[in-house]
Amino acid sequence: MEDVLHGKPEMDRILGSCFGKLFELPVRRCSYSSVMIHTLLARQLVTKKRYEAWPVFGGNPLRFSMVEFGRVTGLSCGEFEEGYVVDMKPKYKEKDYAYWDKLYDGRRDITIPDVVKMVTEDLTISRSRRLKLCLIIIVDGVLITSTQPARPTLKHVKRVESLKNFLAFQWGEGVILLDSERHDSTQEDNGGMQ
């Protein structure tokens, strides 16, 4: 995505948003990062604090909370707007798909790789639509991947209709909270085992 949008207004808008710092992370230079992250995730202390992880590295516990997550990613970890509800299995009606159908040309089975293909190959897409598709790729394809293959979520597609609201959303809080909810539901499915 970064290569395709290099030097374009859409990329400038993303880099100037809450997601800009994600593009500063030295992902390509961290060849051992996946092994280290797996090690950090596999060995954790169990605590009662819901939004903190305490990985053990070299025999020493390290605190990783929303504060650290926000500092590393640049994502805002403040309070959600009034009325926002985290729902892992929301029920939608047909009318809720109006903007989805407009954004994805009526494709309900679209995956994030399909969206990437749209952004990189379809040169007729408007700048506004391309920007919105890229934001969905970042959120549902990188930050909050809940399915394999990764798919856009209707809640985020509805939110991206208003760029102002989408970019003002507390994405850091959302990532941590959704990951925590997903972790809790996995524990329940496994009979409480970690």
Tab-separated table of C-alpha atoms in Angstrom:
chain	number	residue	atom	x	y	z
A	1	MET	CA	0.000	0.000	0.000
A	2	GLU	CA	2.787	2.414	0.921
A	3	ASP	CA	4.554	1.778	-2.398
A	4	VAL	CA	1.376	2.341	-4.430
A	5	LEU	CA	0.419	5.553	-2.614
A	6	HIS	CA	3.929	7.010	-2.305
A	7	GLY	CA	3.814	10.753	-2.970
A	8	LYS	CA	0.034	10.842	-3.360
A	9	PRO	CA	-2.376	12.945	-1.275
A	10	GLU	CA	-3.987	9.784	0.163
A	11	MET	CA	-0.656	8.695	1.664
A	12	ASP	CA	-0.002	12.184	3.008
A	13	ARG	CA	-3.416	12.099	4.697
A	14	ILE	CA	-2.688	8.685	6.258
A	15	LEU	CA	0.793	9.756	7.419
A	16	GLY	CA	-0.710	12.882	8.986
A	17	SER	CA	-3.375	10.861	10.809
A	18	CYS	CA	-3.285	8.726	13.937
A	19	PHE	CA	-2.047	5.851	11.735
A	20	GLY	CA	1.062	7.689	10.512
A	21	LYS	CA	3.370	6.389	13.225
A	22	LEU	CA	2.622	2.807	12.152
A	23	PHE	CA	4.529	3.544	8.935
A	24	GLU	CA	7.566	4.633	10.964
A	25	LEU	CA	7.906	1.245	12.657
A	26	PRO	CA	11.016	-0.509	11.266
A	27	VAL	CA	9.107	-3.638	10.229
A	28	ARG	CA	11.396	-4.591	7.349
A	29	ARG	CA	14.517	-4.289	9.517
A	30	CYS	CA	13.182	-6.559	12.286
A	31	SER	CA	13.885	-10.023	10.907
A	32	TYR	CA	13.535	-11.650	14.322
A	33	SER	CA	10.530	-9.641	15.453
A	34	SER	CA	7.955	-12.395	14.881
A	35	VAL	CA	9.980	-14.861	16.971
A	36	MET	CA	10.436	-12.316	19.741
A	37	ILE	CA	6.766	-11.309	19.706
A	38	HIS	CA	5.719	-14.964	19.858
A	39	THR	CA	8.041	-15.471	22.842
A	40	LEU	CA	6.616	-12.407	24.579
A	41	LEU	CA	3.041	-13.535	23.965
A	42	ALA	CA	3.644	-17.164	24.916
A	43	ARG	CA	5.191	-16.419	28.314
A	44	GLN	CA	3.006	-14.024	30.264
A	45	LEU	CA	2.150	-13.521	33.886
A	46	VAL	CA	-1.540	-13.821	34.683
A	47	THR	CA	-2.873	-10.691	36.391
A	48	LYS	CA	-6.264	-9.274	37.274
A	49	LYS	CA	-5.644	-6.120	35.257
A	50	ARG	CA	-7.599	-6.612	32.069
A	51	TYR	CA	-5.833	-4.158	29.779
A	52	GLU	CA	-2.254	-5.024	30.641
A	53	ALA	CA	-0.002	-7.796	29.426
A	54	TRP	CA	2.987	-8.872	31.486
A	55	PRO	CA	5.309	-10.834	29.196
A	56	VAL	CA	8.374	-12.400	30.761
A	57	PHE	CA	11.638	-11.842	28.903
A	58	GLY	CA	14.993	-12.998	30.247
A	59	GLY	CA	13.293	-13.896	33.518
A	60	ASN	CA	12.034	-10.337	34.005
A	61	PRO	CA	8.372	-9.306	33.741
A	62	LEU	CA	7.661	-6.372	31.432
A	63	ARG	CA	4.480	-4.311	31.656
A	64	PHE	CA	2.726	-3.600	28.370
A	65	SER	CA	-0.472	-1.602	28.782
A	66	MET	CA	-2.489	0.844	26.729
A	67	VAL	CA	0.003	3.552	27.675
A	68	GLU	CA	2.916	1.658	26.110
A	69	PHE	CA	0.773	0.556	23.162
A	70	GLY	CA	-0.158	4.175	22.472
A	71	ARG	CA	3.460	5.319	22.682
A	72	VAL	CA	4.690	2.643	20.278
A	73	THR	CA	1.881	2.886	17.720
A	74	GLY	CA	0.857	6.526	18.002
A	75	LEU	CA	-2.771	5.414	18.269
A	76	SER	CA	-4.997	7.264	20.705
A	77	CYS	CA	-5.942	5.206	23.744
A	78	GLY	CA	-8.467	7.583	25.320
A	79	GLU	CA	-12.095	6.968	26.184
A	80	PHE	CA	-14.598	5.906	23.525
A	81	GLU	CA	-17.290	8.347	22.496
A	82	GLU	CA	-20.547	8.133	24.410
A	83	GLY	CA	-22.750	5.273	23.276
A	84	TYR	CA	-19.976	3.155	21.709
A	85	VAL	CA	-20.408	-0.538	22.479
A	86	VAL	CA	-17.849	-3.279	21.853
A	87	ASP	CA	-19.784	-6.164	20.373
A	88	MET	CA	-17.896	-9.201	19.103
A	89	LYS	CA	-20.961	-10.635	17.322
A	90	PRO	CA	-23.216	-7.766	16.273
A	91	LYS	CA	-26.450	-8.436	14.408
A	92	TYR	CA	-26.923	-6.312	11.311
A	93	LYS	CA	-29.910	-5.626	9.104
A	94	GLU	CA	-29.869	-5.359	5.320
A	95	LYS	CA	-30.066	-1.540	5.468
A	96	ASP	CA	-26.782	-1.487	7.433
A	97	TYR	CA	-24.981	-2.673	4.292
A	98	ALA	CA	-25.824	0.394	2.157
A	99	TYR	CA	-22.385	1.998	2.450
A	100	TRP	CA	-20.642	-1.404	2.326
A	101	ASP	CA	-22.291	-2.095	-1.042
A	102	LYS	CA	-21.234	1.329	-2.319
A	103	LEU	CA	-17.617	0.962	-1.142
A	104	TYR	CA	-17.158	-2.639	-2.323
A	105	ASP	CA	-19.429	-2.635	-5.391
A	106	GLY	CA	-21.931	-4.966	-3.716
A	107	ARG	CA	-19.388	-7.665	-2.832
A	108	ARG	CA	-20.331	-9.081	0.575
A	109	ASP	CA	-17.665	-11.813	0.578
A	110	ILE	CA	-14.699	-9.478	0.045
A	111	THR	CA	-11.407	-10.089	1.870
A	112	ILE	CA	-8.636	-7.669	2.798
A	113	PRO	CA	-6.403	-9.119	0.025
A	114	ASP	CA	-9.256	-8.294	-2.402
A	115	VAL	CA	-9.356	-4.732	-1.045
A	116	VAL	CA	-5.569	-4.442	-1.458
A	117	LYS	CA	-5.990	-5.595	-5.059
A	118	MET	CA	-8.674	-2.923	-5.612
A	119	VAL	CA	-6.356	-0.212	-4.267
A	120	THR	CA	-3.306	-1.335	-6.227
A	121	GLU	CA	-4.875	-2.332	-9.553
A	122	ASP	CA	-7.999	-0.218	-10.116
A	123	LEU	CA	-6.743	3.146	-11.337
A	124	THR	CA	-10.279	4.526	-11.739
A	125	ILE	CA	-11.031	4.626	-7.991
A	126	SER	CA	-11.545	8.140	-6.648
A	127	ARG	CA	-9.010	9.485	-4.141
A	128	SER	CA	-11.614	9.598	-1.401
A	129	ARG	CA	-12.633	5.981	-1.938
A	130	ARG	CA	-8.988	4.836	-2.190
A	131	LEU	CA	-8.212	6.563	1.120
A	132	LYS	CA	-11.173	4.887	2.813
A	133	LEU	CA	-10.187	1.480	1.424
A	134	CYS	CA	-6.630	1.981	2.700
A	135	LEU	CA	-7.895	2.883	6.162
A	136	ILE	CA	-9.976	-0.309	6.235
A	137	ILE	CA	-6.872	-2.280	5.201
A	138	ILE	CA	-4.942	-0.763	8.113
A	139	VAL	CA	-7.654	-1.369	10.703
A	140	ASP	CA	-9.127	-4.723	9.643
A	141	GLY	CA	-6.043	-6.121	7.930
A	142	VAL	CA	-3.336	-5.080	10.386
A	143	LEU	CA	-4.633	-3.787	13.709
A	144	ILE	CA	-7.775	-5.829	14.348
A	145	THR	CA	-7.594	-8.986	12.281
A	146	SER	CA	-10.336	-11.249	13.586
A	147	THR	CA	-10.705	-13.785	10.756
A	148	GLN	CA	-8.528	-15.741	8.353
A	149	PRO	CA	-8.419	-14.604	5.677
A	150	ALA	CA	-8.787	-11.087	7.029
A	151	ARG	CA	-12.065	-9.415	6.090
A	152	PRO	CA	-13.432	-5.900	6.452
A	153	THR	CA	-15.910	-5.495	9.303
A	154	LEU	CA	-19.210	-3.741	8.776
A	155	LYS	CA	-18.783	-1.648	11.915
A	156	HIS	CA	-15.550	-0.139	10.573
A	157	VAL	CA	-16.926	0.287	7.048
A	158	LYS	CA	-19.878	2.230	8.464
A	159	ARG	CA	-17.475	4.365	10.516
A	160	VAL	CA	-15.187	5.171	7.531
A	161	GLU	CA	-18.115	6.772	5.706
A	162	SER	CA	-17.265	9.837	7.809
A	163	LEU	CA	-13.484	10.291	7.613
A	164	LYS	CA	-13.604	12.830	10.437
A	165	ASN	CA	-15.253	10.330	12.818
A	166	PHE	CA	-13.057	7.468	11.623
A	167	LEU	CA	-9.816	9.363	12.203
A	168	ALA	CA	-11.009	10.716	15.577
A	169	PHE	CA	-11.901	7.239	16.888
A	170	GLN	CA	-9.843	5.825	19.780
A	171	TRP	CA	-8.191	3.067	17.709
A	172	GLY	CA	-5.598	2.193	20.354
A	173	GLU	CA	-8.315	1.597	22.922
A	174	GLY	CA	-10.297	-0.355	20.324
A	175	VAL	CA	-7.417	-2.671	19.452
A	176	ILE	CA	-6.640	-3.460	23.094
A	177	LEU	CA	-10.305	-3.861	24.054
A	178	LEU	CA	-11.196	-6.084	21.094
A	179	ASP	CA	-8.100	-8.206	21.677
A	180	SER	CA	-9.060	-8.536	25.336
A	181	GLU	CA	-12.646	-9.516	24.432
A	182	ARG	CA	-11.361	-12.041	21.875
A	183	HIS	CA	-8.942	-13.467	24.475
A	184	ASP	CA	-11.781	-13.795	27.000
A	185	SER	CA	-14.028	-15.600	24.504
A	186	THR	CA	-11.160	-17.958	23.571
A	187	GLN	CA	-10.660	-18.772	27.246
A	188	GLU	CA	-14.374	-19.551	27.607
A	189	ASP	CA	-14.246	-21.803	24.529
A	190	ASN	CA	-11.271	-23.651	26.050
A	191	GLY	CA	-12.951	-24.133	29.421
A	192	GLY	CA	-11.006	-21.294	31.036
A	193	MET	CA	-7.578	-22.698	30.097
A	194	GLN	CA	-4.819	-20.302	28.988
